[in-house]
Each structure stands twice: as structure tokens, then as C-alpha cells.
Amino acid sequence: MLVIAVLFISVICTPQHHASIQVLAIDPGTFKQDDNPSWIPMGAALILGLFQPIFGYAFIKNAIGMDQIYGVYQLINTMDFHSFRYAWGKFAANFTILLAFWITTVIGTFGMLLIRFPGKWLPVWQFAGPFLVLLPGMAFIAVFSMVIDSFPALQKSAGTVLGTFGLLILYAFSFIRQATWLRLFDVSGTSYLGKTISQSVATAADGKTLKSLMIFANMNDQAHIGTKELLILPIKLKEIDLLFMLGELVLIGLMVILVAGLVKRRKGFADSRLMRDLRARSNTSPEVVVPTRESNQFNFVPIKTSHFNYMHHIGLEINRVRKSVSKKVQFFIVVVWIISWLVSVLAERNMMVPLIFLLSLPLLSELGVASQSNHLFNWLKTIPKGQRHQINAESVAGILVLIGLTIPIFVKLPEDSLLLIAFEMVIVLLAQLLGLLTKNSRLLTVLAALFWFVYLNGMTAILPIGKPGAFFMTTFYGGSAIVLWFCLQGVVLKKFEK
């Protein structure tokens, strides 16, 4: 993870003048782009501030949930422990992980500064300032993940989706300068970085205001139009800025106390449930069942490759996918599915499509993961081509589940049926591939949440339902599905079969 951070943020994501994709573009019609060292730390800090709420949150999530999975939480419930110290310990661990991510990026950015502009130096504060203002946001992300993880219903994919969406919304709010109180929830330091860039533009352009600030912009030849040099000034923190940072730290402390209260409350529930179970067991006598000869008799049919019943196994996989979520989630999915029959075509395209696919994430996130967690996938090695048959049946089951959930969309927008089917195939095959390789569903959940966040913010060209470009995207998703299928069959399954 840290190696990827260095390569991506420090090397690929540092501003470069002649790159086809401009990592940081500031008024390209007025200023020369990326022509002095002051752009390097500012660009890397902006990208790091964007990635921390997405991948940083996913990386540290389940700090409390993992204790329950591995039995640590049940162990500490049998002894006296201070919930406040437990919460602070988890917060310190989460923040240390994000801090390692931060330190590695700073070191890599310094190396790129020496490579890109040899012999040109920046003052210490001008280089370190953009990174230092990220620290309060990192602490907020560390404790925010704990708050989400303190609720059992949010420890799986639902918590990852809601948490990622919540942090991305807070990231978007950091650009709204009118609502100053939102700076208490600054998760990326963008408000301080953006204000510094605006001040630098005003200084270099004789008081003119900032018109355009873009990250990952495809500028082509427009990046070389500007003629003025833009020197990004060091970050200047006023008293009000320090006050907001202090307020954010106080808010973080209150959230840690909230987590400690939730942990203590759950410990009380666990203690009462344990005593209730012990009393119930003491009042009942164990029932001994003696097996008879008839109960041990069964018809043995040897497993053969030619006798594999795909229809039966697909039905089992659909049932397993359905049971991977609680009945409450299933009920909510059914309610949304019924509502999607009643809304207009415009509401179906703009609101119900993202909602249905987001609700299907808990169902799809177990593809490729559940069979490995209970060692079913290893046991299938004893059956001729058992793993391959299971993966194929799981793929068909996942696609059928998605098709069933999107039937209202097919009926109202039949011209986009092929686009949706190709898109659903990509989702299912990608879920299986990531599940088999990582044995974890969080990466798929984060990528899906990021995809729909971008879609809901106006970039509907990535899934042009009812809009131009549907044929191109259908071809793209269809080709991607074929590539993913070959990767799944030819690479992953061969690896496991060995």
C-alpha cells in the first residue's frame, strides 16, 4: 500500500509541464503550468487530500470489527477493561497507519522535487505547509471510521459505502467558502490549500480572482497557452484558521468519547446476554440422540464432471447471495424495487439506478470472498473442476440477481438493456476477481462508491442511460467483461487449481 502511494502520489501525481494529463491546472489560459518547484508539494498535497477520505478510510476501517471477527472483543468482554483507553488505542492505531501513508508521500514528493528541479530549493514551511494542514483531517478520518465501525449494522459493506459517501460529501463541502462552519469537518485540508492558491493567483495577476482550478485535467495543448509565472505562496494560517483546527480537534476528542461509550454499552449487552444464556442452559438438560441404522443409510453417488448440475448449483448460489445480507436489508431492497416501478423515467434514470446498484453492493461484495472465508473453495479442489464450476455458477447467479433488480429499468428504458447487462456483467466479474485476489470486499465497495459519487455529480457519460454514447459504452463494458472473464478463468483459477 505504501509503495503504491509513493509511485502514484509522489511520482505520477506530481505536476508535470508536458504531461498529457495535468495533475494540477490553475487558470491555464493565464499562467504557465508546473514551471517552478512550488507546484510540487501543493499538487501532491491536493491529491493526498483527495485519496485519504477514499482509500485511507477503507484501509483503516474494521479496526473494531476485526476484534470481533478474531475473538479479541469477546475475550476482553470477559475481563475488566477501560473502554476509554480501548477507544484511544484504536484511534492512535488508525492515525498511525494514515500517518505512515502521509510520511511516505512526503518523502517521495521531496525526492521528486530534487529530480524535477535540481538545485532549486523551497523554504521548509513552503514545502511542508501543504502537508501539515492535512493532519487534522487525517485525525478526523481515523475517528470517523471508528464511529461507523461501532455500529454492528455498519461493519460490512453498508458501512464502507455510507462512510465513503459521507467523507466525499464533506470533501465537496470544503470548496464552499460561504459556510465557514464546515471547516470543522475538513477531511482533506482543501479549504486551506484552495485559499492559498487563490491568494497566489491574486498576487501574480494583479488582484484578479481564481477562475479555474482542476485536478486530473485533460488539457491537451491548452496547458501551454498561459505566459505568466505563478509562484504558489507559503500557507498562511490566521487566528481564525487555528481556531477552526482547534475546534476540529475538540470534535475529534468528543467522537472518541462517543466510541468509548458505544463500546461500553455493547459490553453491557454482551454481559447480560451471556448471563441469560448461562441461566437458560442450567435449567435445561442436554438431549442425547442415538443414531439408528436407518438414519445412517444413504445413497452414495460419485461426483463426476459430466454429472455437474449447473441449474441446481446456480439456484444454490442465488440462495447463498440472498442470505449474505440480513432480512432488513432484503426488505429495504424489495421496497426500493417496488418504488422503481412507480417513479417517472427521469427519476428512474437519475435516482433509482444509482440507488439500486448501491443497495446491491452487500449482495455482490461477498462474491469470491464467502467461499474462501468458510474454506469451501479449498474443499472444491477435491472435485474435478469443482472450483471452476463454482465460479461459473456464482457469475451467472450474480448476473441474474442484478438483472432481477433492474427489471423496472429494462421495462421503462428498453433501448438501454444491452448497456445495463454489459455493465452488470462487469460488476459481477470484477467483484469475483477482486474477491478471489484480495479475500476482502472493501476494495470493490470503495470503487463502486467512488463510481456512483462521480456519476451523481454529473459525469453520467460513464453510464449514459437514455443519453448519447450508449453504443460506445456498451461496447466498452462488453469488451471489459470478456477481458475480466478471461482473467478469471485463465489466470486466477489456474493459480488456485495449482
PDB file of C-alpha atoms in Angstrom, residues 353-483:
ATOM      1  CA  VAL A 353     -30.426   3.413 -10.989  1.00  0.00           C
ATOM      2  CA  PRO A 354     -27.648   4.503  -8.569  1.00  0.00           C
ATOM      3  CA  LEU A 355     -29.773   3.542  -5.569  1.00  0.00           C
ATOM      4  CA  ILE A 356     -30.492   0.033  -6.836  1.00  0.00           C
ATOM      5  CA  PHE A 357     -26.871  -0.656  -7.697  1.00  0.00           C
ATOM      6  CA  LEU A 358     -25.659   0.721  -4.360  1.00  0.00           C
ATOM      7  CA  LEU A 359     -28.151  -1.456  -2.492  1.00  0.00           C
ATOM      8  CA  SER A 360     -26.900  -4.480  -4.420  1.00  0.00           C
ATOM      9  CA  LEU A 361     -23.343  -3.966  -3.150  1.00  0.00           C
ATOM     10  CA  PRO A 362     -23.858  -6.008   0.058  1.00  0.00           C
ATOM     11  CA  LEU A 363     -25.073  -8.856  -2.167  1.00  0.00           C
ATOM     12  CA  LEU A 364     -22.216  -8.624  -4.663  1.00  0.00           C
ATOM     13  CA  SER A 365     -19.405  -7.890  -2.221  1.00  0.00           C
ATOM     14  CA  GLU A 366     -19.444 -11.498  -0.999  1.00  0.00           C
ATOM     15  CA  LEU A 367     -18.756 -12.894  -4.469  1.00  0.00           C
ATOM     16  CA  GLY A 368     -15.390 -14.623  -4.443  1.00  0.00           C
ATOM     17  CA  VAL A 369     -14.977 -13.889  -0.723  1.00  0.00           C
ATOM     18  CA  ALA A 370     -17.560 -16.005   1.092  1.00  0.00           C
ATOM     19  CA  SER A 371     -16.436 -19.283  -0.469  1.00  0.00           C
ATOM     20  CA  GLN A 372     -12.870 -18.646   0.745  1.00  0.00           C
ATOM     21  CA  SER A 373     -13.793 -17.486   4.232  1.00  0.00           C
ATOM     22  CA  ASN A 374     -15.503 -20.795   5.035  1.00  0.00           C
ATOM     23  CA  HIS A 375     -12.828 -22.863   3.168  1.00  0.00           C
ATOM     24  CA  LEU A 376     -15.392 -24.096   0.623  1.00  0.00           C
ATOM     25  CA  PHE A 377     -13.124 -23.046  -2.235  1.00  0.00           C
ATOM     26  CA  ASN A 378     -10.242 -25.192  -0.950  1.00  0.00           C
ATOM     27  CA  TRP A 379     -12.540 -28.168  -0.465  1.00  0.00           C
ATOM     28  CA  LEU A 380     -13.709 -27.865  -4.079  1.00  0.00           C
ATOM     29  CA  LYS A 381     -10.201 -28.910  -5.176  1.00  0.00           C
ATOM     30  CA  THR A 382     -11.223 -32.473  -4.311  1.00  0.00           C
ATOM     31  CA  ILE A 383     -13.906 -32.366  -7.018  1.00  0.00           C
ATOM     32  CA  PRO A 384     -12.961 -32.484 -10.711  1.00  0.00           C
ATOM     33  CA  LYS A 385     -13.103 -28.855 -11.922  1.00  0.00           C
ATOM     34  CA  GLY A 386     -15.083 -28.008  -8.792  1.00  0.00           C
ATOM     35  CA  GLN A 387     -13.626 -24.528  -8.349  1.00  0.00           C
ATOM     36  CA  ARG A 388     -14.230 -23.644 -11.996  1.00  0.00           C
ATOM     37  CA  HIS A 389     -17.844 -24.847 -11.837  1.00  0.00           C
ATOM     38  CA  GLN A 390     -18.455 -22.910  -8.629  1.00  0.00           C
ATOM     39  CA  ILE A 391     -17.041 -19.668 -10.072  1.00  0.00           C
ATOM     40  CA  ASN A 392     -19.115 -20.032 -13.257  1.00  0.00           C
ATOM     41  CA  ALA A 393     -22.283 -20.725 -11.296  1.00  0.00           C
ATOM     42  CA  GLU A 394     -21.534 -17.791  -8.998  1.00  0.00           C
ATOM     43  CA  SER A 395     -21.040 -15.497 -12.014  1.00  0.00           C
ATOM     44  CA  VAL A 396     -24.380 -16.498 -13.542  1.00  0.00           C
ATOM     45  CA  ALA A 397     -26.124 -16.178 -10.168  1.00  0.00           C
ATOM     46  CA  GLY A 398     -24.733 -12.672  -9.597  1.00  0.00           C
ATOM     47  CA  ILE A 399     -25.736 -11.501 -13.077  1.00  0.00           C
ATOM     48  CA  LEU A 400     -29.235 -12.959 -12.672  1.00  0.00           C
ATOM     49  CA  VAL A 401     -29.639 -11.214  -9.314  1.00  0.00           C
ATOM     50  CA  LEU A 402     -28.667  -7.852 -10.848  1.00  0.00           C
ATOM     51  CA  ILE A 403     -30.953  -8.406 -13.837  1.00  0.00           C
ATOM     52  CA  GLY A 404     -33.798  -9.184 -11.464  1.00  0.00           C
ATOM     53  CA  LEU A 405     -33.166  -5.976  -9.517  1.00  0.00           C
ATOM     54  CA  THR A 406     -33.055  -3.868 -12.694  1.00  0.00           C
ATOM     55  CA  ILE A 407     -36.143  -5.294 -14.429  1.00  0.00           C
ATOM     56  CA  PRO A 408     -38.068  -1.996 -13.873  1.00  0.00           C
ATOM     57  CA  ILE A 409     -35.279  -0.162 -15.704  1.00  0.00           C
ATOM     58  CA  PHE A 410     -35.407  -2.647 -18.593  1.00  0.00           C
ATOM     59  CA  VAL A 411     -39.147  -2.130 -18.914  1.00  0.00           C
ATOM     60  CA  LYS A 412     -39.001   1.685 -18.851  1.00  0.00           C
ATOM     61  CA  LEU A 413     -35.767   2.063 -20.852  1.00  0.00           C
ATOM     62  CA  PRO A 414     -35.643  -0.979 -23.177  1.00  0.00           C
ATOM     63  CA  GLU A 415     -33.196   0.723 -25.553  1.00  0.00           C
ATOM     64  CA  ASP A 416     -30.535   0.651 -22.800  1.00  0.00           C
ATOM     65  CA  SER A 417     -30.978  -3.011 -21.871  1.00  0.00           C
ATOM     66  CA  LEU A 418     -27.757  -4.154 -23.540  1.00  0.00           C
ATOM     67  CA  LEU A 419     -25.813  -1.351 -21.844  1.00  0.00           C
ATOM     68  CA  LEU A 420     -27.112  -2.357 -18.420  1.00  0.00           C
ATOM     69  CA  ILE A 421     -26.479  -6.071 -18.982  1.00  0.00           C
ATOM     70  CA  ALA A 422     -22.887  -5.403 -20.098  1.00  0.00           C
ATOM     71  CA  PHE A 423     -22.385  -3.110 -17.092  1.00  0.00           C
ATOM     72  CA  GLU A 424     -23.805  -5.730 -14.716  1.00  0.00           C
ATOM     73  CA  MET A 425     -21.517  -8.385 -16.148  1.00  0.00           C
ATOM     74  CA  VAL A 426     -18.508  -6.145 -15.500  1.00  0.00           C
ATOM     75  CA  ILE A 427     -19.600  -5.534 -11.893  1.00  0.00           C
ATOM     76  CA  VAL A 428     -20.104  -9.229 -11.133  1.00  0.00           C
ATOM     77  CA  LEU A 429     -16.867 -10.398 -12.768  1.00  0.00           C
ATOM     78  CA  LEU A 430     -14.871  -7.576 -11.163  1.00  0.00           C
ATOM     79  CA  ALA A 431     -16.375  -8.453  -7.769  1.00  0.00           C
ATOM     80  CA  GLN A 432     -15.332 -12.087  -8.177  1.00  0.00           C
ATOM     81  CA  LEU A 433     -11.837 -11.195  -9.394  1.00  0.00           C
ATOM     82  CA  LEU A 434     -11.169  -8.776  -6.538  1.00  0.00           C
ATOM     83  CA  GLY A 435     -12.732 -11.153  -4.028  1.00  0.00           C
ATOM     84  CA  LEU A 436     -10.532 -14.058  -5.082  1.00  0.00           C
ATOM     85  CA  LEU A 437      -7.348 -11.981  -5.186  1.00  0.00           C
ATOM     86  CA  THR A 438      -7.822  -9.895  -2.012  1.00  0.00           C
ATOM     87  CA  LYS A 439     -10.190 -12.135   0.031  1.00  0.00           C
ATOM     88  CA  ASN A 440     -11.861  -8.887   1.051  1.00  0.00           C
ATOM     89  CA  SER A 441     -14.836  -6.919  -0.219  1.00  0.00           C
ATOM     90  CA  ARG A 442     -13.738  -3.423   0.794  1.00  0.00           C
ATOM     91  CA  LEU A 443     -11.860  -2.577  -2.425  1.00  0.00           C
ATOM     92  CA  LEU A 444     -14.927  -3.325  -4.560  1.00  0.00           C
ATOM     93  CA  THR A 445     -17.137  -1.318  -2.216  1.00  0.00           C
ATOM     94  CA  VAL A 446     -14.830   1.711  -2.329  1.00  0.00           C
ATOM     95  CA  LEU A 447     -14.508   1.606  -6.129  1.00  0.00           C
ATOM     96  CA  ALA A 448     -18.286   1.290  -6.533  1.00  0.00           C
ATOM     97  CA  ALA A 449     -18.954   4.140  -4.097  1.00  0.00           C
ATOM     98  CA  LEU A 450     -16.437   6.330  -5.954  1.00  0.00           C
ATOM     99  CA  PHE A 451     -18.015   5.418  -9.315  1.00  0.00           C
ATOM    100  CA  TRP A 452     -21.531   6.378  -8.222  1.00  0.00           C
ATOM    101  CA  PHE A 453     -20.311   9.502  -6.436  1.00  0.00           C
ATOM    102  CA  VAL A 454     -18.809  10.707  -9.722  1.00  0.00           C
ATOM    103  CA  TYR A 455     -21.980   9.673 -11.585  1.00  0.00           C
ATOM    104  CA  LEU A 456     -24.257  11.555  -9.187  1.00  0.00           C
ATOM    105  CA  ASN A 457     -22.081  14.663  -9.515  1.00  0.00           C
ATOM    106  CA  GLY A 458     -22.854  14.989 -13.208  1.00  0.00           C
ATOM    107  CA  MET A 459     -20.416  12.673 -15.013  1.00  0.00           C
ATOM    108  CA  THR A 460     -23.204  10.488 -16.441  1.00  0.00           C
ATOM    109  CA  ALA A 461     -21.145   9.675 -19.557  1.00  0.00           C
ATOM    110  CA  ILE A 462     -19.678   6.694 -17.703  1.00  0.00           C
ATOM    111  CA  LEU A 463     -23.149   5.099 -17.787  1.00  0.00           C
ATOM    112  CA  PRO A 464     -25.181   7.061 -20.399  1.00  0.00           C
ATOM    113  CA  ILE A 465     -28.659   5.676 -19.724  1.00  0.00           C
ATOM    114  CA  GLY A 466     -31.078   7.419 -22.075  1.00  0.00           C
ATOM    115  CA  LYS A 467     -28.301   9.632 -23.420  1.00  0.00           C
ATOM    116  CA  PRO A 468     -25.922   9.720 -26.426  1.00  0.00           C
ATOM    117  CA  GLY A 469     -22.894   7.484 -26.270  1.00  0.00           C
ATOM    118  CA  ALA A 470     -24.734   4.367 -25.132  1.00  0.00           C
ATOM    119  CA  PHE A 471     -23.429   2.248 -28.041  1.00  0.00           C
ATOM    120  CA  PHE A 472     -19.800   3.154 -27.332  1.00  0.00           C
ATOM    121  CA  MET A 473     -20.101   2.416 -23.605  1.00  0.00           C
ATOM    122  CA  THR A 474     -21.965  -0.836 -24.317  1.00  0.00           C
ATOM    123  CA  THR A 475     -19.065  -1.947 -26.489  1.00  0.00           C
ATOM    124  CA  PHE A 476     -16.585  -0.818 -23.850  1.00  0.00           C
ATOM    125  CA  TYR A 477     -18.305  -2.655 -20.995  1.00  0.00           C
ATOM    126  CA  GLY A 478     -18.867  -5.730 -23.161  1.00  0.00           C
ATOM    127  CA  GLY A 479     -15.185  -5.874 -24.070  1.00  0.00           C
ATOM    128  CA  SER A 480     -14.217  -5.303 -20.431  1.00  0.00           C
ATOM    129  CA  ALA A 481     -16.481  -8.174 -19.380  1.00  0.00           C
ATOM    130  CA  ILE A 482     -14.737 -10.503 -21.849  1.00  0.00           C
ATOM    131  CA  VAL A 483     -11.301  -9.452 -20.584  1.00  0.00           C
TER     132      VAL A 483
END
